[in-house]
Amino acid sequence: MSAPTLLVFDYPGRRPEARVSDLRLVDAGYDVHQLMAPPLPRAASAANYAQQALDTVAGSFGEVHAVLGYCMAAPLAQEAAVRAGCPRVLLFDGEPSTPHAVEVEYRKLLTSVGAPATLPSWWDTALLREHSERFLGLAEQHLTETIRRSLEEGAEPDEYDDEDGDDALAPLVGGFLDWLAYLVAAYRTEHPAWDGSVINFLSRQQPEIVAWPGARSTRSVRVDTARDDLLSDAATRRQVMETLREPAREHANPEEGAQ
């Protein structure tokens, strides 16, 4: 019998929080597919982002046992579950992406390169909702100009060359755009209804979402640990293993509520 397949949405890169890989699900006999390995999708909606991520592993697995998602990857995990015909999504501090979250992260990107945390004049919530490439195109131009200006201000006369400098900036700007594309795509979801359950594992202070939009049922599992340690906590792993062993339709009654 082949190992049960798990699909994982967990944004790569450095961060203080533990990762889904810290659950060591491969050691427990699961066939784990990380769907957010570079090159990352640059899609205009959660549906397209999830589909592009699935396309990277198409044909390499059969029936999907569960889709897992960390934090604001939750909408992407739901979209993938709909497309993979999977009736179970496991979230970890799962929450929706919001315009405020995108704004906060954009400001952080600006300050990380020594620029003021001032949003560009074209910034508008309607643009964030728009299922198009316009936001990323404007962001790429603005970030490139901002980083170039920041470097020029700190450089000696004749030290900075525009053409060579922009080539050198490309990997940095690309990383910024990957992050923004992820956040914006996660926001652009319709929370599609599907005959599936969401089980949301929550750290000590994470707000609960009692009924996940579009899910047939929702269950919350509170773990008495800090957010950074949620995915490395032994209690989380024990609860996840128990959940994965349950029949997929175990939580069919939406009135179960949170536990």
PDB file of C-alpha atoms in Angstrom:
ATOM      1  CA  MET A   1       0.000   0.000   0.000  1.00  0.00           C
ATOM      2  CA  SER A   2       1.373   3.419  -0.942  1.00  0.00           C
ATOM      3  CA  ALA A   3       1.943   6.098   1.685  1.00  0.00           C
ATOM      4  CA  PRO A   4      -0.925   8.573   2.208  1.00  0.00           C
ATOM      5  CA  THR A   5      -0.292  11.816   0.310  1.00  0.00           C
ATOM      6  CA  LEU A   6      -0.144  15.181   2.069  1.00  0.00           C
ATOM      7  CA  LEU A   7       0.092  18.494   0.191  1.00  0.00           C
ATOM      8  CA  VAL A   8       1.676  21.407   2.060  1.00  0.00           C
ATOM      9  CA  PHE A   9       1.425  25.183   1.629  1.00  0.00           C
ATOM     10  CA  ASP A  10       4.129  26.714   3.811  1.00  0.00           C
ATOM     11  CA  TYR A  11       5.932  29.811   2.537  1.00  0.00           C
ATOM     12  CA  PRO A  12       9.707  29.191   2.278  1.00  0.00           C
ATOM     13  CA  GLY A  13      12.444  31.462   3.599  1.00  0.00           C
ATOM     14  CA  ARG A  14      13.769  32.526   6.964  1.00  0.00           C
ATOM     15  CA  ARG A  15      11.311  33.150   9.775  1.00  0.00           C
ATOM     16  CA  PRO A  16      11.215  32.711  13.573  1.00  0.00           C
ATOM     17  CA  GLU A  17       8.221  30.350  13.511  1.00  0.00           C
ATOM     18  CA  ALA A  18       8.646  26.604  13.195  1.00  0.00           C
ATOM     19  CA  ARG A  19       7.645  24.985   9.910  1.00  0.00           C
ATOM     20  CA  VAL A  20       5.283  22.253   8.808  1.00  0.00           C
ATOM     21  CA  SER A  21       8.366  20.128   8.161  1.00  0.00           C
ATOM     22  CA  ASP A  22       9.032  20.238  11.925  1.00  0.00           C
ATOM     23  CA  LEU A  23       6.018  17.957  12.373  1.00  0.00           C
ATOM     24  CA  ARG A  24       8.191  15.199  10.814  1.00  0.00           C
ATOM     25  CA  LEU A  25       5.272  13.701   8.919  1.00  0.00           C
ATOM     26  CA  VAL A  26       7.598  11.921   6.500  1.00  0.00           C
ATOM     27  CA  ASP A  27       8.987   9.997   9.488  1.00  0.00           C
ATOM     28  CA  ALA A  28       5.423   8.966  10.295  1.00  0.00           C
ATOM     29  CA  GLY A  29       5.027   7.332   6.880  1.00  0.00           C
ATOM     30  CA  TYR A  30       3.337  10.076   4.888  1.00  0.00           C
ATOM     31  CA  ASP A  31       4.201  11.080   1.325  1.00  0.00           C
ATOM     32  CA  VAL A  32       4.636  14.846   1.784  1.00  0.00           C
ATOM     33  CA  HIS A  33       4.680  17.267  -1.156  1.00  0.00           C
ATOM     34  CA  GLN A  34       5.744  20.858  -0.454  1.00  0.00           C
ATOM     35  CA  LEU A  35       3.878  23.007  -2.971  1.00  0.00           C
ATOM     36  CA  MET A  36       5.734  26.240  -2.281  1.00  0.00           C
ATOM     37  CA  ALA A  37       9.212  25.479  -3.533  1.00  0.00           C
ATOM     38  CA  PRO A  38      10.943  28.028  -5.811  1.00  0.00           C
ATOM     39  CA  PRO A  39      10.153  29.181  -8.396  1.00  0.00           C
ATOM     40  CA  LEU A  40       6.985  30.305  -6.655  1.00  0.00           C
ATOM     41  CA  PRO A  41       3.741  31.072  -8.498  1.00  0.00           C
ATOM     42  CA  ARG A  42       2.914  34.636  -9.505  1.00  0.00           C
ATOM     43  CA  ALA A  43      -0.835  34.295  -9.991  1.00  0.00           C
ATOM     44  CA  ALA A  44      -3.618  36.861  -9.893  1.00  0.00           C
ATOM     45  CA  SER A  45      -5.932  34.882  -7.603  1.00  0.00           C
ATOM     46  CA  ALA A  46      -5.900  32.175  -4.951  1.00  0.00           C
ATOM     47  CA  ALA A  47      -7.520  29.744  -7.372  1.00  0.00           C
ATOM     48  CA  ASN A  48      -4.832  30.246 -10.017  1.00  0.00           C
ATOM     49  CA  TYR A  49      -2.030  30.264  -7.424  1.00  0.00           C
ATOM     50  CA  ALA A  50      -3.199  26.927  -6.030  1.00  0.00           C
ATOM     51  CA  GLN A  51      -3.529  25.452  -9.516  1.00  0.00           C
ATOM     52  CA  GLN A  52      -0.015  26.562 -10.501  1.00  0.00           C
ATOM     53  CA  ALA A  53       1.334  25.043  -7.288  1.00  0.00           C
ATOM     54  CA  LEU A  54      -0.483  21.776  -7.976  1.00  0.00           C
ATOM     55  CA  ASP A  55       0.843  21.713 -11.534  1.00  0.00           C
ATOM     56  CA  THR A  56       4.407  21.533 -10.202  1.00  0.00           C
ATOM     57  CA  VAL A  57       3.724  18.082  -8.735  1.00  0.00           C
ATOM     58  CA  ALA A  58       1.065  16.887 -11.182  1.00  0.00           C
ATOM     59  CA  GLY A  59       1.122  13.148 -11.788  1.00  0.00           C
ATOM     60  CA  SER A  60       3.433  12.398  -8.853  1.00  0.00           C
ATOM     61  CA  PHE A  61       0.706  11.303  -6.423  1.00  0.00           C
ATOM     62  CA  GLY A  62      -2.723   9.714  -6.320  1.00  0.00           C
ATOM     63  CA  GLU A  63      -5.521  10.399  -3.875  1.00  0.00           C
ATOM     64  CA  VAL A  64      -4.741  13.252  -1.476  1.00  0.00           C
ATOM     65  CA  HIS A  65      -5.217  12.396   2.188  1.00  0.00           C
ATOM     66  CA  ALA A  66      -5.049  16.006   3.443  1.00  0.00           C
ATOM     67  CA  VAL A  67      -3.901  19.496   2.479  1.00  0.00           C
ATOM     68  CA  LEU A  68      -1.940  21.433   5.099  1.00  0.00           C
ATOM     69  CA  GLY A  69      -1.514  25.199   5.255  1.00  0.00           C
ATOM     70  CA  TYR A  70       0.320  27.565   7.580  1.00  0.00           C
ATOM     71  CA  CYS A  71      -1.010  31.011   8.505  1.00  0.00           C
ATOM     72  CA  MET A  72      -2.272  33.023   5.508  1.00  0.00           C
ATOM     73  CA  ALA A  73      -1.656  30.104   3.150  1.00  0.00           C
ATOM     74  CA  ALA A  74      -5.006  28.847   4.471  1.00  0.00           C
ATOM     75  CA  PRO A  75      -7.066  30.078   1.477  1.00  0.00           C
ATOM     76  CA  LEU A  76      -4.561  28.487  -0.916  1.00  0.00           C
ATOM     77  CA  ALA A  77      -4.849  25.165   0.918  1.00  0.00           C
ATOM     78  CA  GLN A  78      -8.634  25.339   0.609  1.00  0.00           C
ATOM     79  CA  GLU A  79      -8.447  26.089  -3.115  1.00  0.00           C
ATOM     80  CA  ALA A  80      -6.051  23.167  -3.590  1.00  0.00           C
ATOM     81  CA  ALA A  81      -8.310  20.819  -1.637  1.00  0.00           C
ATOM     82  CA  VAL A  82     -11.219  21.700  -3.916  1.00  0.00           C
ATOM     83  CA  ARG A  83      -9.124  20.963  -7.006  1.00  0.00           C
ATOM     84  CA  ALA A  84      -7.576  17.785  -5.628  1.00  0.00           C
ATOM     85  CA  GLY A  85     -10.899  16.428  -4.390  1.00  0.00           C
ATOM     86  CA  CYS A  86      -9.548  16.245  -0.851  1.00  0.00           C
ATOM     87  CA  PRO A  87     -12.124  16.398   1.970  1.00  0.00           C
ATOM     88  CA  ARG A  88      -9.760  17.534   4.739  1.00  0.00           C
ATOM     89  CA  VAL A  89      -7.644  20.659   5.294  1.00  0.00           C
ATOM     90  CA  LEU A  90      -5.361  21.046   8.308  1.00  0.00           C
ATOM     91  CA  LEU A  91      -4.427  24.626   9.130  1.00  0.00           C
ATOM     92  CA  PHE A  92      -1.904  25.986  11.605  1.00  0.00           C
ATOM     93  CA  ASP A  93      -2.796  29.404  12.979  1.00  0.00           C
ATOM     94  CA  GLY A  94      -4.835  29.599   9.804  1.00  0.00           C
ATOM     95  CA  GLU A  95      -6.221  33.003   8.978  1.00  0.00           C
ATOM     96  CA  PRO A  96      -7.277  34.934   5.883  1.00  0.00           C
ATOM     97  CA  SER A  97      -5.015  37.385   4.121  1.00  0.00           C
ATOM     98  CA  THR A  98      -6.336  40.960   4.333  1.00  0.00           C
ATOM     99  CA  PRO A  99      -5.559  44.345   2.773  1.00  0.00           C
ATOM    100  CA  HIS A 100      -4.169  45.432   6.143  1.00  0.00           C
ATOM    101  CA  ALA A 101      -1.787  42.455   6.203  1.00  0.00           C
ATOM    102  CA  VAL A 102      -0.561  43.260   2.688  1.00  0.00           C
ATOM    103  CA  GLU A 103      -0.070  46.912   3.652  1.00  0.00           C
ATOM    104  CA  VAL A 104       1.881  46.015   6.801  1.00  0.00           C
ATOM    105  CA  GLU A 105       4.182  43.674   4.892  1.00  0.00           C
ATOM    106  CA  TYR A 106       4.726  46.200   2.091  1.00  0.00           C
ATOM    107  CA  ARG A 107       5.815  48.798   4.638  1.00  0.00           C
ATOM    108  CA  LYS A 108       8.190  46.258   6.184  1.00  0.00           C
ATOM    109  CA  LEU A 109       9.779  45.641   2.781  1.00  0.00           C
ATOM    110  CA  LEU A 110      10.373  49.374   2.378  1.00  0.00           C
ATOM    111  CA  THR A 111      11.960  49.810   5.802  1.00  0.00           C
ATOM    112  CA  SER A 112      14.132  46.718   5.245  1.00  0.00           C
ATOM    113  CA  VAL A 113      16.004  48.642   2.530  1.00  0.00           C
ATOM    114  CA  GLY A 114      16.269  51.845   4.548  1.00  0.00           C
ATOM    115  CA  ALA A 115      13.374  53.642   2.869  1.00  0.00           C
ATOM    116  CA  PRO A 116      10.457  55.429   4.591  1.00  0.00           C
ATOM    117  CA  ALA A 117       7.442  53.205   5.219  1.00  0.00           C
ATOM    118  CA  THR A 118       5.292  55.319   2.890  1.00  0.00           C
ATOM    119  CA  LEU A 119       2.854  53.591   0.565  1.00  0.00           C
ATOM    120  CA  PRO A 120       2.998  54.624  -3.119  1.00  0.00           C
ATOM    121  CA  SER A 121       0.384  57.047  -4.436  1.00  0.00           C
ATOM    122  CA  TRP A 122      -1.299  54.329  -6.521  1.00  0.00           C
ATOM    123  CA  TRP A 123      -2.061  52.146  -3.490  1.00  0.00           C
ATOM    124  CA  ASP A 124      -5.748  51.303  -3.286  1.00  0.00           C
ATOM    125  CA  THR A 125      -7.727  48.465  -1.725  1.00  0.00           C
ATOM    126  CA  ALA A 126      -9.701  48.052  -4.952  1.00  0.00           C
ATOM    127  CA  LEU A 127      -6.428  47.279  -6.737  1.00  0.00           C
ATOM    128  CA  LEU A 128      -5.687  44.550  -4.205  1.00  0.00           C
ATOM    129  CA  ARG A 129      -9.058  42.947  -4.965  1.00  0.00           C
ATOM    130  CA  GLU A 130      -8.591  43.143  -8.724  1.00  0.00           C
ATOM    131  CA  HIS A 131      -7.767  39.771 -10.268  1.00  0.00           C
ATOM    132  CA  SER A 132      -5.014  41.072 -12.517  1.00  0.00           C
ATOM    133  CA  GLU A 133      -1.246  41.540 -12.715  1.00  0.00           C
ATOM    134  CA  ARG A 134      -1.480  45.325 -12.247  1.00  0.00           C
ATOM    135  CA  PHE A 135      -0.640  45.336  -8.545  1.00  0.00           C
ATOM    136  CA  LEU A 136       2.555  43.312  -8.966  1.00  0.00           C
ATOM    137  CA  GLY A 137       3.602  45.373 -11.980  1.00  0.00           C
ATOM    138  CA  LEU A 138       3.249  48.639 -10.070  1.00  0.00           C
ATOM    139  CA  ALA A 139       4.917  47.144  -7.004  1.00  0.00           C
ATOM    140  CA  GLU A 140       7.901  45.948  -9.045  1.00  0.00           C
ATOM    141  CA  GLN A 141       8.440  49.416 -10.490  1.00  0.00           C
ATOM    142  CA  HIS A 142       8.025  51.149  -7.137  1.00  0.00           C
ATOM    143  CA  LEU A 143      10.262  48.755  -5.205  1.00  0.00           C
ATOM    144  CA  THR A 144      12.995  48.867  -7.855  1.00  0.00           C
ATOM    145  CA  GLU A 145      12.988  52.674  -7.864  1.00  0.00           C
ATOM    146  CA  THR A 146      12.900  52.836  -4.062  1.00  0.00           C
ATOM    147  CA  ILE A 147      15.779  50.422  -3.567  1.00  0.00           C
ATOM    148  CA  ARG A 148      17.820  52.119  -6.310  1.00  0.00           C
ATOM    149  CA  ARG A 149      17.275  55.511  -4.695  1.00  0.00           C
ATOM    150  CA  SER A 150      18.243  54.160  -1.292  1.00  0.00           C
ATOM    151  CA  LEU A 151      21.469  52.725  -2.698  1.00  0.00           C
ATOM    152  CA  GLU A 152      22.301  55.905  -4.589  1.00  0.00           C
ATOM    153  CA  GLU A 153      21.926  57.985  -1.441  1.00  0.00           C
ATOM    154  CA  GLY A 154      24.430  55.801   0.372  1.00  0.00           C
ATOM    155  CA  ALA A 155      26.910  55.467  -2.495  1.00  0.00           C
ATOM    156  CA  GLU A 156      29.962  57.529  -3.348  1.00  0.00           C
ATOM    157  CA  PRO A 157      29.757  59.744  -6.483  1.00  0.00           C
ATOM    158  CA  ASP A 158      30.002  57.671  -9.694  1.00  0.00           C
ATOM    159  CA  GLU A 159      29.914  54.467  -7.637  1.00  0.00           C
ATOM    160  CA  TYR A 160      26.417  53.388  -8.635  1.00  0.00           C
ATOM    161  CA  ASP A 161      25.628  52.414 -12.225  1.00  0.00           C
ATOM    162  CA  ASP A 162      21.915  52.287 -13.080  1.00  0.00           C
ATOM    163  CA  GLU A 163      22.054  49.399 -15.551  1.00  0.00           C
ATOM    164  CA  ASP A 164      24.384  47.149 -13.570  1.00  0.00           C
ATOM    165  CA  GLY A 165      22.648  48.155 -10.361  1.00  0.00           C
ATOM    166  CA  ASP A 166      19.201  47.122 -11.578  1.00  0.00           C
ATOM    167  CA  ASP A 167      20.552  43.722 -12.624  1.00  0.00           C
ATOM    168  CA  ALA A 168      21.969  43.293  -9.148  1.00  0.00           C
ATOM    169  CA  LEU A 169      18.655  44.332  -7.617  1.00  0.00           C
ATOM    170  CA  ALA A 170      16.639  41.751  -9.569  1.00  0.00           C
ATOM    171  CA  PRO A 171      16.989  38.868  -7.053  1.00  0.00           C
ATOM    172  CA  LEU A 172      16.051  41.135  -4.139  1.00  0.00           C
ATOM    173  CA  VAL A 173      13.059  42.643  -5.925  1.00  0.00           C
ATOM    174  CA  GLY A 174      12.047  39.180  -7.122  1.00  0.00           C
ATOM    175  CA  GLY A 175      11.998  37.887  -3.554  1.00  0.00           C
ATOM    176  CA  PHE A 176       9.868  40.845  -2.478  1.00  0.00           C
ATOM    177  CA  LEU A 177       7.427  40.212  -5.343  1.00  0.00           C
ATOM    178  CA  ASP A 178       7.158  36.503  -4.503  1.00  0.00           C
ATOM    179  CA  TRP A 179       6.100  37.428  -0.971  1.00  0.00           C
ATOM    180  CA  LEU A 180       3.599  40.036  -2.140  1.00  0.00           C
ATOM    181  CA  ALA A 181       2.189  37.721  -4.808  1.00  0.00           C
ATOM    182  CA  TYR A 182       1.549  35.097  -2.144  1.00  0.00           C
ATOM    183  CA  LEU A 183      -0.213  37.517   0.207  1.00  0.00           C
ATOM    184  CA  VAL A 184      -2.306  39.150  -2.508  1.00  0.00           C
ATOM    185  CA  ALA A 185      -3.313  35.857  -4.133  1.00  0.00           C
ATOM    186  CA  ALA A 186      -4.393  34.504  -0.742  1.00  0.00           C
ATOM    187  CA  TYR A 187      -6.575  37.591  -0.301  1.00  0.00           C
ATOM    188  CA  ARG A 188      -8.163  37.137  -3.738  1.00  0.00           C
ATOM    189  CA  THR A 189     -10.161  34.048  -2.844  1.00  0.00           C
ATOM    190  CA  GLU A 190     -13.852  33.309  -3.093  1.00  0.00           C
ATOM    191  CA  HIS A 191     -13.556  30.727  -0.275  1.00  0.00           C
ATOM    192  CA  PRO A 192     -15.101  28.077  -2.532  1.00  0.00           C
ATOM    193  CA  ALA A 193     -17.640  25.782  -0.918  1.00  0.00           C
ATOM    194  CA  TRP A 194     -16.652  22.147  -0.887  1.00  0.00           C
ATOM    195  CA  ASP A 195     -17.710  19.034   0.982  1.00  0.00           C
ATOM    196  CA  GLY A 196     -14.704  19.151   3.268  1.00  0.00           C
ATOM    197  CA  SER A 197     -13.616  19.833   6.822  1.00  0.00           C
ATOM    198  CA  VAL A 198     -11.169  22.406   8.174  1.00  0.00           C
ATOM    199  CA  ILE A 199      -9.239  21.545  11.316  1.00  0.00           C
ATOM    200  CA  ASN A 200      -7.372  24.602  12.565  1.00  0.00           C
ATOM    201  CA  PHE A 201      -4.559  24.086  15.077  1.00  0.00           C
ATOM    202  CA  LEU A 202      -4.154  27.284  17.079  1.00  0.00           C
ATOM    203  CA  SER A 203      -1.321  28.573  19.235  1.00  0.00           C
ATOM    204  CA  ARG A 204      -2.047  30.096  22.624  1.00  0.00           C
ATOM    205  CA  GLN A 205      -3.106  33.580  21.500  1.00  0.00           C
ATOM    206  CA  GLN A 206      -4.267  33.005  17.928  1.00  0.00           C
ATOM    207  CA  PRO A 207      -7.894  34.146  17.367  1.00  0.00           C
ATOM    208  CA  GLU A 208     -10.318  31.382  16.494  1.00  0.00           C
ATOM    209  CA  ILE A 209     -12.386  31.272  13.307  1.00  0.00           C
ATOM    210  CA  VAL A 210     -15.406  29.277  14.410  1.00  0.00           C
ATOM    211  CA  ALA A 211     -16.768  28.581  10.924  1.00  0.00           C
ATOM    212  CA  TRP A 212     -14.267  28.633   8.086  1.00  0.00           C
ATOM    213  CA  PRO A 213     -15.939  30.118   4.964  1.00  0.00           C
ATOM    214  CA  GLY A 214     -16.874  27.454   2.440  1.00  0.00           C
ATOM    215  CA  ALA A 215     -16.077  24.472   4.646  1.00  0.00           C
ATOM    216  CA  ARG A 216     -18.686  21.836   5.455  1.00  0.00           C
ATOM    217  CA  SER A 217     -17.445  21.827   9.046  1.00  0.00           C
ATOM    218  CA  THR A 218     -14.782  23.522  11.157  1.00  0.00           C
ATOM    219  CA  ARG A 219     -12.947  22.327  14.239  1.00  0.00           C
ATOM    220  CA  SER A 220     -10.390  24.255  16.269  1.00  0.00           C
ATOM    221  CA  VAL A 221      -7.662  22.569  18.288  1.00  0.00           C
ATOM    222  CA  ARG A 222      -5.970  24.854  20.809  1.00  0.00           C
ATOM    223  CA  VAL A 223      -2.372  24.069  21.755  1.00  0.00           C
ATOM    224  CA  ASP A 224      -0.905  25.744  24.829  1.00  0.00           C
ATOM    225  CA  THR A 225       2.228  27.040  23.137  1.00  0.00           C
ATOM    226  CA  ALA A 226       3.621  30.206  21.580  1.00  0.00           C
ATOM    227  CA  ARG A 227       3.073  30.880  17.884  1.00  0.00           C
ATOM    228  CA  ASP A 228       6.745  30.379  17.048  1.00  0.00           C
ATOM    229  CA  ASP A 229       6.661  26.886  18.570  1.00  0.00           C
ATOM    230  CA  LEU A 230       3.285  25.671  17.314  1.00  0.00           C
ATOM    231  CA  LEU A 231       4.666  23.411  14.603  1.00  0.00           C
ATOM    232  CA  SER A 232       7.528  22.054  16.705  1.00  0.00           C
ATOM    233  CA  ASP A 233       5.473  21.351  19.834  1.00  0.00           C
ATOM    234  CA  ALA A 234       5.042  17.673  20.693  1.00  0.00           C
ATOM    235  CA  ALA A 235       1.385  18.276  21.570  1.00  0.00           C
ATOM    236  CA  THR A 236       0.709  19.673  18.104  1.00  0.00           C
ATOM    237  CA  ARG A 237       2.324  16.699  16.425  1.00  0.00           C
ATOM    238  CA  ARG A 238       0.325  14.277  18.582  1.00  0.00           C
ATOM    239  CA  GLN A 239      -2.944  16.049  17.739  1.00  0.00           C
ATOM    240  CA  VAL A 240      -2.083  16.177  14.033  1.00  0.00           C
ATOM    241  CA  MET A 241      -1.255  12.475  13.947  1.00  0.00           C
ATOM    242  CA  GLU A 242      -4.552  11.665  15.652  1.00  0.00           C
ATOM    243  CA  THR A 243      -6.450  13.850  13.201  1.00  0.00           C
ATOM    244  CA  LEU A 244      -4.781  12.288  10.168  1.00  0.00           C
ATOM    245  CA  ARG A 245      -5.749   8.826  11.421  1.00  0.00           C
ATOM    246  CA  GLU A 246      -9.419   9.804  11.670  1.00  0.00           C
ATOM    247  CA  PRO A 247     -11.802   8.984   8.804  1.00  0.00           C
ATOM    248  CA  ALA A 248     -11.952  11.945   6.421  1.00  0.00           C
ATOM    249  CA  ARG A 249     -15.664  12.442   7.130  1.00  0.00           C
ATOM    250  CA  GLU A 250     -15.244  12.274  10.911  1.00  0.00           C
ATOM    251  CA  HIS A 251     -16.242  15.924  11.370  1.00  0.00           C
ATOM    252  CA  ALA A 252     -19.246  15.947   9.089  1.00  0.00           C
ATOM    253  CA  ASN A 253     -21.493  17.712  11.591  1.00  0.00           C
ATOM    254  CA  PRO A 254     -20.971  21.501  11.274  1.00  0.00           C
ATOM    255  CA  GLU A 255     -22.555  21.953  14.694  1.00  0.00           C
ATOM    256  CA  GLU A 256     -19.632  20.295  16.445  1.00  0.00           C
ATOM    257  CA  GLY A 257     -18.070  23.718  16.958  1.00  0.00           C
ATOM    258  CA  ALA A 258     -14.601  24.265  18.362  1.00  0.00           C
ATOM    259  CA  GLN A 259     -12.890  21.950  20.773  1.00  0.00           C
TER     260      GLN A 259
END
